mmCIF file with all atom_site columns, C-alpha atoms in Angstrom:
data_model
loop_
_atom_site.group_PDB
_atom_site.id
_atom_site.type_symbol
_atom_site.label_atom_id
_atom_site.label_alt_id
_atom_site.label_comp_id
_atom_site.label_asym_id
_atom_site.label_entity_id
_atom_site.label_seq_id
_atom_site.pdbx_PDB_ins_code
_atom_site.Cartn_x
_atom_site.Cartn_y
_atom_site.Cartn_z
_atom_site.occupancy
_atom_site.B_iso_or_equiv
_atom_site.pdbx_formal_charge
_atom_site.auth_seq_id
_atom_site.auth_comp_id
_atom_site.auth_asym_id
_atom_site.auth_atom_id
_atom_site.pdbx_PDB_model_num
ATOM 1   C CA . MET V 1 1   ? 0.000   0.000  0.000   1.00 86.00 ? 587 MET V CA 1
ATOM 2   C CA . LEU V 1 2   ? 1.258   3.455  -0.886  1.00 80.00 ? 588 LEU V CA 1
ATOM 3   C CA . LYS V 1 3   ? -0.064  6.508  0.913   1.00 75.00 ? 589 LYS V CA 1
ATOM 4   C CA . ILE V 1 4   ? 0.491   9.868  -0.781  1.00 72.00 ? 590 ILE V CA 1
ATOM 5   C CA . PHE V 1 5   ? 0.278   12.830 1.571   1.00 73.00 ? 591 PHE V CA 1
ATOM 6   C CA . PRO V 1 6   ? -1.740  15.896 0.536   1.00 72.00 ? 592 PRO V CA 1
ATOM 7   C CA . PRO V 1 7   ? 0.325   18.128 -1.723  1.00 74.00 ? 593 PRO V CA 1
ATOM 8   C CA . THR V 1 8   ? 1.777   21.541 -1.173  1.00 88.00 ? 594 THR V CA 1
ATOM 9   C CA . PHE V 1 9   ? -0.150  24.035 -3.250  1.00 94.00 ? 595 PHE V CA 1
ATOM 10  C CA . VAL V 1 10  ? -0.738  27.639 -4.225  1.00 96.00 ? 596 VAL V CA 1
ATOM 11  C CA . PHE V 1 11  ? -4.393  28.449 -4.884  1.00 97.00 ? 597 PHE V CA 1
ATOM 12  C CA . SER V 1 12  ? -5.502  31.688 -6.529  1.00 98.00 ? 598 SER V CA 1
ATOM 13  C CA . LYS V 1 13  ? -8.818  33.269 -7.387  1.00 98.00 ? 599 LYS V CA 1
ATOM 14  C CA . VAL V 1 14  ? -9.897  36.772 -8.358  1.00 98.00 ? 600 VAL V CA 1
ATOM 15  C CA . VAL V 1 15  ? -12.395 38.407 -6.008  1.00 98.00 ? 601 VAL V CA 1
ATOM 16  C CA . PRO V 1 16  ? -15.392 39.307 -8.194  1.00 97.00 ? 602 PRO V CA 1
ATOM 17  C CA . ASN V 1 17  ? -16.318 42.456 -6.239  1.00 98.00 ? 603 ASN V CA 1
ATOM 18  C CA . HIS V 1 18  ? -12.736 43.686 -5.818  1.00 98.00 ? 604 HIS V CA 1
ATOM 19  C CA . LYS V 1 19  ? -13.528 47.141 -7.202  1.00 98.00 ? 605 LYS V CA 1
ATOM 20  C CA . GLU V 1 20  ? -16.202 47.764 -4.555  1.00 98.00 ? 606 GLU V CA 1
ATOM 21  C CA . ILE V 1 21  ? -13.984 46.362 -1.785  1.00 98.00 ? 607 ILE V CA 1
ATOM 22  C CA . LYS V 1 22  ? -11.090 48.600 -2.800  1.00 98.00 ? 608 LYS V CA 1
ATOM 23  C CA . GLU V 1 23  ? -13.301 51.704 -2.937  1.00 98.00 ? 609 GLU V CA 1
ATOM 24  C CA . LYS V 1 24  ? -14.428 51.057 0.642   1.00 97.00 ? 610 LYS V CA 1
ATOM 25  C CA . TYR V 1 25  ? -11.183 49.966 2.312   1.00 97.00 ? 611 TYR V CA 1
ATOM 26  C CA . TYR V 1 26  ? -8.449  51.807 0.380   1.00 97.00 ? 612 TYR V CA 1
ATOM 27  C CA . PRO V 1 27  ? -9.072  55.148 2.190   1.00 97.00 ? 613 PRO V CA 1
ATOM 28  C CA . LYS V 1 28  ? -9.110  53.330 5.559   1.00 96.00 ? 614 LYS V CA 1
ATOM 29  C CA . ILE V 1 29  ? -5.744  51.691 4.891   1.00 96.00 ? 615 ILE V CA 1
ATOM 30  C CA . LEU V 1 30  ? -4.209  54.972 3.724   1.00 95.00 ? 616 LEU V CA 1
ATOM 31  C CA . ARG V 1 31  ? -5.436  56.814 6.839   1.00 95.00 ? 617 ARG V CA 1
ATOM 32  C CA . ASP V 1 32  ? -4.172  54.078 9.155   1.00 93.00 ? 618 ASP V CA 1
ATOM 33  C CA . ASN V 1 33  ? -0.751  53.961 7.515   1.00 90.00 ? 619 ASN V CA 1
ATOM 34  C CA . GLU V 1 34  ? -0.431  57.754 7.513   1.00 91.00 ? 620 GLU V CA 1
ATOM 35  C CA . LYS V 1 35  ? -1.058  57.689 11.267  1.00 90.00 ? 621 LYS V CA 1
ATOM 36  C CA . ASN V 1 36  ? 0.946   54.583 12.211  1.00 86.00 ? 622 ASN V CA 1
ATOM 37  C CA . GLY V 1 37  ? 3.239   53.634 9.299   1.00 79.00 ? 623 GLY V CA 1
ATOM 38  C CA . LEU V 1 38  ? 6.503   54.804 10.863  1.00 75.00 ? 624 LEU V CA 1
ATOM 39  C CA . VAL V 1 39  ? 5.600   53.103 14.135  1.00 77.00 ? 625 VAL V CA 1
ATOM 40  C CA . TYR V 1 40  ? 4.981   49.838 12.298  1.00 78.00 ? 626 TYR V CA 1
ATOM 41  C CA . LYS V 1 41  ? 8.386   50.039 10.610  1.00 72.00 ? 627 LYS V CA 1
ATOM 42  C CA . LYS V 1 42  ? 10.173  50.759 13.897  1.00 68.00 ? 628 LYS V CA 1
ATOM 43  C CA . ARG V 1 43  ? 8.498   47.769 15.563  1.00 69.00 ? 629 ARG V CA 1
ATOM 44  C CA . SER V 1 44  ? 9.398   45.409 12.744  1.00 69.00 ? 630 SER V CA 1
ATOM 45  C CA . SER V 1 45  ? 11.865  42.630 13.487  1.00 69.00 ? 631 SER V CA 1
ATOM 46  C CA . TRP V 1 46  ? 11.545  41.202 9.971   1.00 72.00 ? 632 TRP V CA 1
ATOM 47  C CA . TYR V 1 47  ? 14.437  40.995 7.522   1.00 69.00 ? 633 TYR V CA 1
ATOM 48  C CA . CYS V 1 48  ? 12.674  43.311 5.127   1.00 76.00 ? 634 CYS V CA 1
ATOM 49  C CA . ASP V 1 49  ? 11.578  46.857 4.507   1.00 75.00 ? 635 ASP V CA 1
ATOM 50  C CA . VAL V 1 50  ? 7.798   47.276 4.558   1.00 83.00 ? 636 VAL V CA 1
ATOM 51  C CA . SER V 1 51  ? 5.173   49.153 6.556   1.00 85.00 ? 637 SER V CA 1
ATOM 52  C CA . SER V 1 52  ? 2.909   46.498 8.069   1.00 88.00 ? 638 SER V CA 1
ATOM 53  C CA . SER V 1 53  ? -0.060  46.641 10.431  1.00 91.00 ? 639 SER V CA 1
ATOM 54  C CA . PHE V 1 54  ? 1.010   43.161 11.579  1.00 88.00 ? 640 PHE V CA 1
ATOM 55  C CA . PHE V 1 55  ? 2.639   45.059 14.443  1.00 82.00 ? 641 PHE V CA 1
ATOM 56  C CA . ALA V 1 56  ? -0.623  46.722 15.468  1.00 84.00 ? 642 ALA V CA 1
ATOM 57  C CA . ASP V 1 57  ? -3.029  45.323 18.017  1.00 82.00 ? 643 ASP V CA 1
ATOM 58  C CA . GLN V 1 58  ? -4.987  42.613 16.183  1.00 85.00 ? 644 GLN V CA 1
ATOM 59  C CA . ASP V 1 59  ? -8.235  44.081 17.535  1.00 90.00 ? 645 ASP V CA 1
ATOM 60  C CA . ALA V 1 60  ? -7.457  47.210 15.509  1.00 90.00 ? 646 ALA V CA 1
ATOM 61  C CA . ASN V 1 61  ? -6.897  45.120 12.393  1.00 93.00 ? 647 ASN V CA 1
ATOM 62  C CA . PHE V 1 62  ? -10.181 43.275 12.880  1.00 94.00 ? 648 PHE V CA 1
ATOM 63  C CA . LYS V 1 63  ? -11.941 46.643 13.161  1.00 93.00 ? 649 LYS V CA 1
ATOM 64  C CA . LEU V 1 64  ? -10.265 47.806 9.959   1.00 94.00 ? 650 LEU V CA 1
ATOM 65  C CA . PHE V 1 65  ? -11.123 44.592 8.108   1.00 96.00 ? 651 PHE V CA 1
ATOM 66  C CA . ASP V 1 66  ? -14.622 43.828 9.298   1.00 94.00 ? 652 ASP V CA 1
ATOM 67  C CA . ARG V 1 67  ? -16.820 40.747 8.891   1.00 95.00 ? 653 ARG V CA 1
ATOM 68  C CA . GLU V 1 68  ? -17.974 41.780 5.403   1.00 96.00 ? 654 GLU V CA 1
ATOM 69  C CA . PHE V 1 69  ? -14.371 42.053 4.184   1.00 97.00 ? 655 PHE V CA 1
ATOM 70  C CA . ILE V 1 70  ? -13.400 38.727 5.768   1.00 97.00 ? 656 ILE V CA 1
ATOM 71  C CA . ASP V 1 71  ? -16.409 36.947 4.258   1.00 98.00 ? 657 ASP V CA 1
ATOM 72  C CA . ASP V 1 72  ? -15.688 38.253 0.738   1.00 98.00 ? 658 ASP V CA 1
ATOM 73  C CA . VAL V 1 73  ? -11.902 37.939 0.783   1.00 98.00 ? 659 VAL V CA 1
ATOM 74  C CA . VAL V 1 74  ? -11.141 35.040 3.128   1.00 98.00 ? 660 VAL V CA 1
ATOM 75  C CA . TRP V 1 75  ? -14.061 32.630 3.492   1.00 98.00 ? 661 TRP V CA 1
ATOM 76  C CA . ASP V 1 76  ? -15.410 32.726 -0.073  1.00 98.00 ? 662 ASP V CA 1
ATOM 77  C CA . ASN V 1 77  ? -11.955 31.861 -1.384  1.00 98.00 ? 663 ASN V CA 1
ATOM 78  C CA . PHE V 1 78  ? -11.187 29.358 1.375   1.00 98.00 ? 664 PHE V CA 1
ATOM 79  C CA . ARG V 1 79  ? -14.318 27.415 0.424   1.00 97.00 ? 665 ARG V CA 1
ATOM 80  C CA . ALA V 1 80  ? -13.401 27.664 -3.257  1.00 97.00 ? 666 ALA V CA 1
ATOM 81  C CA . PHE V 1 81  ? -9.943  26.250 -2.477  1.00 97.00 ? 667 PHE V CA 1
ATOM 82  C CA . PHE V 1 82  ? -11.369 23.185 -0.720  1.00 95.00 ? 668 PHE V CA 1
ATOM 83  C CA . ALA V 1 83  ? -13.919 22.612 -3.484  1.00 95.00 ? 669 ALA V CA 1
ATOM 84  C CA . GLU V 1 84  ? -11.087 22.517 -6.016  1.00 95.00 ? 670 GLU V CA 1
ATOM 85  C CA . MET V 1 85  ? -8.674  20.507 -3.859  1.00 94.00 ? 671 MET V CA 1
ATOM 86  C CA . ILE V 1 86  ? -11.077 17.626 -3.104  1.00 91.00 ? 672 ILE V CA 1
ATOM 87  C CA . LYS V 1 87  ? -11.526 17.135 -6.848  1.00 92.00 ? 673 LYS V CA 1
ATOM 88  C CA . ILE V 1 88  ? -7.798  16.335 -7.022  1.00 89.00 ? 674 ILE V CA 1
ATOM 89  C CA . VAL V 1 89  ? -7.179  14.654 -3.645  1.00 86.00 ? 675 VAL V CA 1
ATOM 90  C CA . ASP V 1 90  ? -10.177 12.516 -2.646  1.00 82.00 ? 676 ASP V CA 1
ATOM 91  C CA . ASP V 1 91  ? -9.249  12.219 1.024   1.00 84.00 ? 677 ASP V CA 1
ATOM 92  C CA . TYR V 1 92  ? -7.951  15.746 1.541   1.00 88.00 ? 678 TYR V CA 1
ATOM 93  C CA . PRO V 1 93  ? -8.731  16.481 5.213   1.00 88.00 ? 679 PRO V CA 1
ATOM 94  C CA . LEU V 1 94  ? -11.481 19.021 5.828   1.00 90.00 ? 680 LEU V CA 1
ATOM 95  C CA . PRO V 1 95  ? -11.329 21.013 9.073   1.00 93.00 ? 681 PRO V CA 1
ATOM 96  C CA . GLN V 1 96  ? -14.254 20.868 11.470  1.00 93.00 ? 682 GLN V CA 1
ATOM 97  C CA . GLN V 1 97  ? -13.747 24.510 12.375  1.00 94.00 ? 683 GLN V CA 1
ATOM 98  C CA . SER V 1 98  ? -11.667 27.375 10.971  1.00 95.00 ? 684 SER V CA 1
ATOM 99  C CA . ASP V 1 99  ? -10.979 30.856 12.296  1.00 95.00 ? 685 ASP V CA 1
ATOM 100 C CA . VAL V 1 100 ? -9.065  33.876 11.038  1.00 95.00 ? 686 VAL V CA 1
ATOM 101 C CA . ALA V 1 101 ? -6.272  34.097 13.596  1.00 92.00 ? 687 ALA V CA 1
ATOM 102 C CA . GLN V 1 102 ? -4.654  37.237 12.188  1.00 94.00 ? 688 GLN V CA 1
ATOM 103 C CA . ILE V 1 103 ? -5.222  39.742 9.410   1.00 96.00 ? 689 ILE V CA 1
ATOM 104 C CA . TRP V 1 104 ? -3.077  42.747 8.474   1.00 95.00 ? 690 TRP V CA 1
ATOM 105 C CA . TYR V 1 105 ? -2.014  44.928 5.571   1.00 95.00 ? 691 TYR V CA 1
ATOM 106 C CA . ASN V 1 106 ? 1.440   45.458 4.079   1.00 94.00 ? 692 ASN V CA 1
ATOM 107 C CA . MET V 1 107 ? 2.256   48.707 2.288   1.00 93.00 ? 693 MET V CA 1
ATOM 108 C CA . TYR V 1 108 ? 5.248   48.774 -0.058  1.00 93.00 ? 694 TYR V CA 1
ATOM 109 C CA . GLN V 1 109 ? 6.973   51.705 -1.734  1.00 91.00 ? 695 GLN V CA 1
ATOM 110 C CA . LYS V 1 110 ? 9.857   51.702 -4.190  1.00 93.00 ? 696 LYS V CA 1
ATOM 111 C CA . GLY V 1 111 ? 12.656  49.463 -2.887  1.00 91.00 ? 697 GLY V CA 1
ATOM 112 C CA . ASP V 1 112 ? 10.516  47.745 -0.246  1.00 90.00 ? 698 ASP V CA 1
ATOM 113 C CA . TYR V 1 113 ? 10.550  43.946 -0.117  1.00 90.00 ? 699 TYR V CA 1
ATOM 114 C CA . GLN V 1 114 ? 10.123  40.917 2.138   1.00 91.00 ? 700 GLN V CA 1
ATOM 115 C CA . ASP V 1 115 ? 12.774  38.256 2.536   1.00 90.00 ? 701 ASP V CA 1
ATOM 116 C CA . MET V 1 116 ? 12.089  34.505 2.335   1.00 91.00 ? 702 MET V CA 1
ATOM 117 C CA . HIS V 1 117 ? 9.814   33.425 5.182   1.00 91.00 ? 703 HIS V CA 1
ATOM 118 C CA . SER V 1 118 ? 6.901   31.214 6.169   1.00 92.00 ? 704 SER V CA 1
ATOM 119 C CA . HIS V 1 119 ? 3.982   31.984 8.457   1.00 92.00 ? 705 HIS V CA 1
ATOM 120 C CA . LEU V 1 120 ? 4.922   29.402 11.050  1.00 87.00 ? 706 LEU V CA 1
ATOM 121 C CA . GLY V 1 121 ? 6.505   30.478 14.321  1.00 71.00 ? 707 GLY V CA 1
ATOM 122 C CA . PRO V 1 122 ? 5.778   32.292 17.574  1.00 59.00 ? 708 PRO V CA 1
ATOM 123 C CA . PHE V 1 123 ? 4.703   35.558 15.926  1.00 60.00 ? 709 PHE V CA 1
ATOM 124 C CA . ASN V 1 124 ? 1.923   33.889 13.942  1.00 59.00 ? 710 ASN V CA 1
ATOM 125 C CA . GLY V 1 125 ? 0.407   31.684 16.607  1.00 62.00 ? 711 GLY V CA 1
ATOM 126 C CA . SER V 1 126 ? -1.103  28.396 15.473  1.00 78.00 ? 712 SER V CA 1
ATOM 127 C CA . CYS V 1 127 ? -2.086  28.588 11.820  1.00 90.00 ? 713 CYS V CA 1
ATOM 128 C CA . ASN V 1 128 ? -2.553  26.032 9.055   1.00 93.00 ? 714 ASN V CA 1
ATOM 129 C CA . PHE V 1 129 ? -3.288  28.148 5.987   1.00 96.00 ? 715 PHE V CA 1
ATOM 130 C CA . SER V 1 130 ? -2.243  31.639 4.986   1.00 97.00 ? 716 SER V CA 1
ATOM 131 C CA . GLY V 1 131 ? -3.395  34.063 2.360   1.00 98.00 ? 717 GLY V CA 1
ATOM 132 C CA . ILE V 1 132 ? -2.417  37.175 0.436   1.00 98.00 ? 718 ILE V CA 1
ATOM 133 C CA . TYR V 1 133 ? -4.950  39.531 -1.125  1.00 98.00 ? 719 TYR V CA 1
ATOM 134 C CA . LEU V 1 134 ? -3.394  41.600 -3.898  1.00 98.00 ? 720 LEU V CA 1
ATOM 135 C CA . PHE V 1 135 ? -5.254  44.729 -2.909  1.00 98.00 ? 721 PHE V CA 1
ATOM 136 C CA . HIS V 1 136 ? -3.386  47.393 -4.907  1.00 98.00 ? 722 HIS V CA 1
ATOM 137 C CA . LEU V 1 137 ? -0.780  46.808 -7.625  1.00 98.00 ? 723 LEU V CA 1
ATOM 138 C CA . GLU V 1 138 ? 0.953   49.360 -9.837  1.00 98.00 ? 724 GLU V CA 1
ATOM 139 C CA . GLU V 1 139 ? 3.264   46.787 -11.474 1.00 98.00 ? 725 GLU V CA 1
ATOM 140 C CA . PRO V 1 140 ? 3.402   42.991 -11.973 1.00 98.00 ? 726 PRO V CA 1
ATOM 141 C CA . ASN V 1 141 ? 2.984   41.093 -8.718  1.00 98.00 ? 727 ASN V CA 1
ATOM 142 C CA . LYS V 1 142 ? 6.216   40.513 -6.786  1.00 96.00 ? 728 LYS V CA 1
ATOM 143 C CA . THR V 1 143 ? 5.269   37.448 -4.710  1.00 97.00 ? 729 THR V CA 1
ATOM 144 C CA . ALA V 1 144 ? 7.252   34.227 -5.286  1.00 97.00 ? 730 ALA V CA 1
ATOM 145 C CA . PHE V 1 145 ? 6.976   30.826 -3.597  1.00 97.00 ? 731 PHE V CA 1
ATOM 146 C CA . ARG V 1 146 ? 9.677   28.262 -2.938  1.00 93.00 ? 732 ARG V CA 1
ATOM 147 C CA . GLN V 1 147 ? 9.815   24.653 -1.747  1.00 90.00 ? 733 GLN V CA 1
ATOM 148 C CA . GLU V 1 148 ? 13.033  22.761 -1.224  1.00 84.00 ? 734 GLU V CA 1
ATOM 149 C CA . GLY V 1 149 ? 14.077  19.452 0.282   1.00 81.00 ? 735 GLY V CA 1
ATOM 150 C CA . ILE V 1 150 ? 15.691  16.065 -0.247  1.00 76.00 ? 736 ILE V CA 1
ATOM 151 C CA . ILE V 1 151 ? 14.017  12.872 -1.486  1.00 74.00 ? 737 ILE V CA 1
ATOM 152 C CA . PRO V 1 152 ? 15.907  9.605  -0.697  1.00 77.00 ? 738 PRO V CA 1
ATOM 153 C CA . GLY V 1 153 ? 17.589  8.315  -3.831  1.00 72.00 ? 739 GLY V CA 1
ATOM 154 C CA . TYR V 1 154 ? 17.321  11.676 -5.560  1.00 71.00 ? 740 TYR V CA 1
ATOM 155 C CA . ASP V 1 155 ? 19.253  14.888 -5.439  1.00 73.00 ? 741 ASP V CA 1
ATOM 156 C CA . SER V 1 156 ? 17.938  17.801 -3.444  1.00 78.00 ? 742 SER V CA 1
ATOM 157 C CA . PHE V 1 157 ? 15.147  19.681 -5.168  1.00 77.00 ? 743 PHE V CA 1
ATOM 158 C CA . ILE V 1 158 ? 13.985  23.262 -5.398  1.00 82.00 ? 744 ILE V CA 1
ATOM 159 C CA . TYR V 1 159 ? 10.626  24.306 -6.793  1.00 88.00 ? 745 TYR V CA 1
ATOM 160 C CA . GLU V 1 160 ? 9.914   27.959 -7.420  1.00 91.00 ? 746 GLU V CA 1
ATOM 161 C CA . TYR V 1 161 ? 6.632   29.547 -8.438  1.00 94.00 ? 747 TYR V CA 1
ATOM 162 C CA . PHE V 1 162 ? 6.473   33.150 -9.593  1.00 96.00 ? 748 PHE V CA 1
ATOM 163 C CA . THR V 1 163 ? 3.146   34.964 -9.647  1.00 97.00 ? 749 THR V CA 1
ATOM 164 C CA . ASP V 1 164 ? 3.995   37.984 -11.791 1.00 96.00 ? 750 ASP V CA 1
ATOM 165 C CA . ASN V 1 165 ? 0.892   37.336 -13.922 1.00 97.00 ? 751 ASN V CA 1
ATOM 166 C CA . PHE V 1 166 ? -1.527  37.476 -10.965 1.00 98.00 ? 752 PHE V CA 1
ATOM 167 C CA . GLU V 1 167 ? -3.736  40.527 -11.332 1.00 98.00 ? 753 GLU V CA 1
ATOM 168 C CA . GLU V 1 168 ? -4.895  42.991 -8.715  1.00 98.00 ? 754 GLU V CA 1
ATOM 169 C CA . GLY V 1 169 ? -7.860  41.598 -6.807  1.00 98.00 ? 755 GLY V CA 1
ATOM 170 C CA . THR V 1 170 ? -6.459  38.065 -6.640  1.00 98.00 ? 756 THR V CA 1
ATOM 171 C CA . VAL V 1 171 ? -6.485  36.122 -3.369  1.00 98.00 ? 757 VAL V CA 1
ATOM 172 C CA . ILE V 1 172 ? -3.675  33.574 -2.933  1.00 98.00 ? 758 ILE V CA 1
ATOM 173 C CA . ILE V 1 173 ? -4.061  30.782 -0.365  1.00 98.00 ? 759 ILE V CA 1
ATOM 174 C CA . PHE V 1 174 ? -1.248  28.391 0.600   1.00 97.00 ? 760 PHE V CA 1
ATOM 175 C CA . PRO V 1 175 ? -0.034  26.225 3.509   1.00 95.00 ? 761 PRO V CA 1
ATOM 176 C CA . SER V 1 176 ? 1.424   28.392 6.261   1.00 95.00 ? 762 SER V CA 1
ATOM 177 C CA . CYS V 1 177 ? 4.666   26.388 6.097   1.00 93.00 ? 763 CYS V CA 1
ATOM 178 C CA . LEU V 1 178 ? 5.327   27.272 2.450   1.00 95.00 ? 764 LEU V CA 1
ATOM 179 C CA . LEU V 1 179 ? 8.273   29.629 1.943   1.00 95.00 ? 765 LEU V CA 1
ATOM 180 C CA . HIS V 1 180 ? 7.600   32.834 0.033   1.00 96.00 ? 766 HIS V CA 1
ATOM 181 C CA . LEU V 1 181 ? 9.041   36.289 -0.528  1.00 94.00 ? 767 LEU V CA 1
ATOM 182 C CA . VAL V 1 182 ? 8.288   39.639 -2.097  1.00 95.00 ? 768 VAL V CA 1
ATOM 183 C CA . LYS V 1 183 ? 10.834  40.856 -4.613  1.00 94.00 ? 769 LYS V CA 1
ATOM 184 C CA . PRO V 1 184 ? 11.931  44.525 -4.363  1.00 94.00 ? 770 PRO V CA 1
ATOM 185 C CA . CYS V 1 185 ? 9.196   46.812 -5.608  1.00 95.00 ? 771 CYS V CA 1
ATOM 186 C CA . GLU V 1 186 ? 9.605   49.532 -8.176  1.00 96.00 ? 772 GLU V CA 1
ATOM 187 C CA . LYS V 1 187 ? 6.169   51.040 -7.565  1.00 96.00 ? 773 LYS V CA 1
ATOM 188 C CA . ASN V 1 188 ? 3.567   51.158 -4.816  1.00 96.00 ? 774 ASN V CA 1
ATOM 189 C CA . ARG V 1 189 ? 1.886   47.972 -3.654  1.00 96.00 ? 775 ARG V CA 1
ATOM 190 C CA . ILE V 1 190 ? -0.592  47.043 -0.926  1.00 97.00 ? 776 ILE V CA 1
ATOM 191 C CA . THR V 1 191 ? -1.506  43.531 0.151   1.00 98.00 ? 777 THR V CA 1
ATOM 192 C CA . VAL V 1 192 ? -3.740  42.188 2.902   1.00 98.00 ? 778 VAL V CA 1
ATOM 193 C CA . SER V 1 193 ? -2.409  39.009 4.506   1.00 97.00 ? 779 SER V CA 1
ATOM 194 C CA . PHE V 1 194 ? -4.175  36.592 6.817   1.00 97.00 ? 780 PHE V CA 1
ATOM 195 C CA . ASN V 1 195 ? -3.604  33.393 8.777   1.00 95.00 ? 781 ASN V CA 1
ATOM 196 C CA . ILE V 1 196 ? -6.248  30.724 9.314   1.00 96.00 ? 782 ILE V CA 1
ATOM 197 C CA . GLY V 1 197 ? -6.196  28.280 12.201  1.00 94.00 ? 783 GLY V CA 1
ATOM 198 C CA . CYS V 1 198 ? -8.091  24.993 11.803  1.00 94.00 ? 784 CYS V CA 1
ATOM 199 C CA . GLN V 1 199 ? -9.397  22.287 14.121  1.00 92.00 ? 785 GLN V CA 1
ATOM 200 C CA . TYR V 1 200 ? -9.600  18.800 12.659  1.00 90.00 ? 786 TYR V CA 1
ATOM 201 C CA . PHE V 1 201 ? -10.789 16.730 15.620  1.00 83.00 ? 787 PHE V CA 1
#
C-alpha cells in the first residue's frame, strides 16, 4: 500500500467584487498607515523593509477589516480552495472549524521587499493556511513561492513559483509552512495578509 500525503499548493482566485472592496477599504488603509506607518516600521523585526499593520493590536486590524471584508476575501476563497482541492485529492482532510487568527495589511513603496519566510513560528500563533490579497498593484505582482528538500535516492530539489501574472484583486491561499518572498518593488503595492487556524478533531 502506498499513501500519498496531501500536496503543497498555491491556490488563486480573483475576487469578483474587488472594485467595490477597494473603494471602501483603500481610504481606511491609507489613513491608518499615515497615522501609524513609521511606528509599524520601527516595531518590525523582519528581515525586510515594509510598513505592516502586523505590528498593530490585532483588535485594531479586525476593526479595519470587518466581517464583510473577511467573508468576501477570506471565506469565499477558502471554500473555493477546498472545493477545487477535493476534486484532485479525494481524502484531503477538511477542518471541522476554521478561524481567522490574524489579518493585516502590508504597504510597499519603491525598494521595499520581504525576505524569504513562512507563516509558522511564535509571531503567527497556530495557523494552518495563509493568504495574500493583492489589494493594490501598480506593477506585476512581486510574490514568489519556494519549496526545497531532499528525497531519498534523488538529489535535493527546489521548486519555485512566480506569480507575476496574478492581477490585482487576486487572493492567494497556501499552507502556512510554504516559503515565500516579495521581490523589491519599483512602484507602490498594498496587500492584505491573513492566517487561518483549523481544528480537525
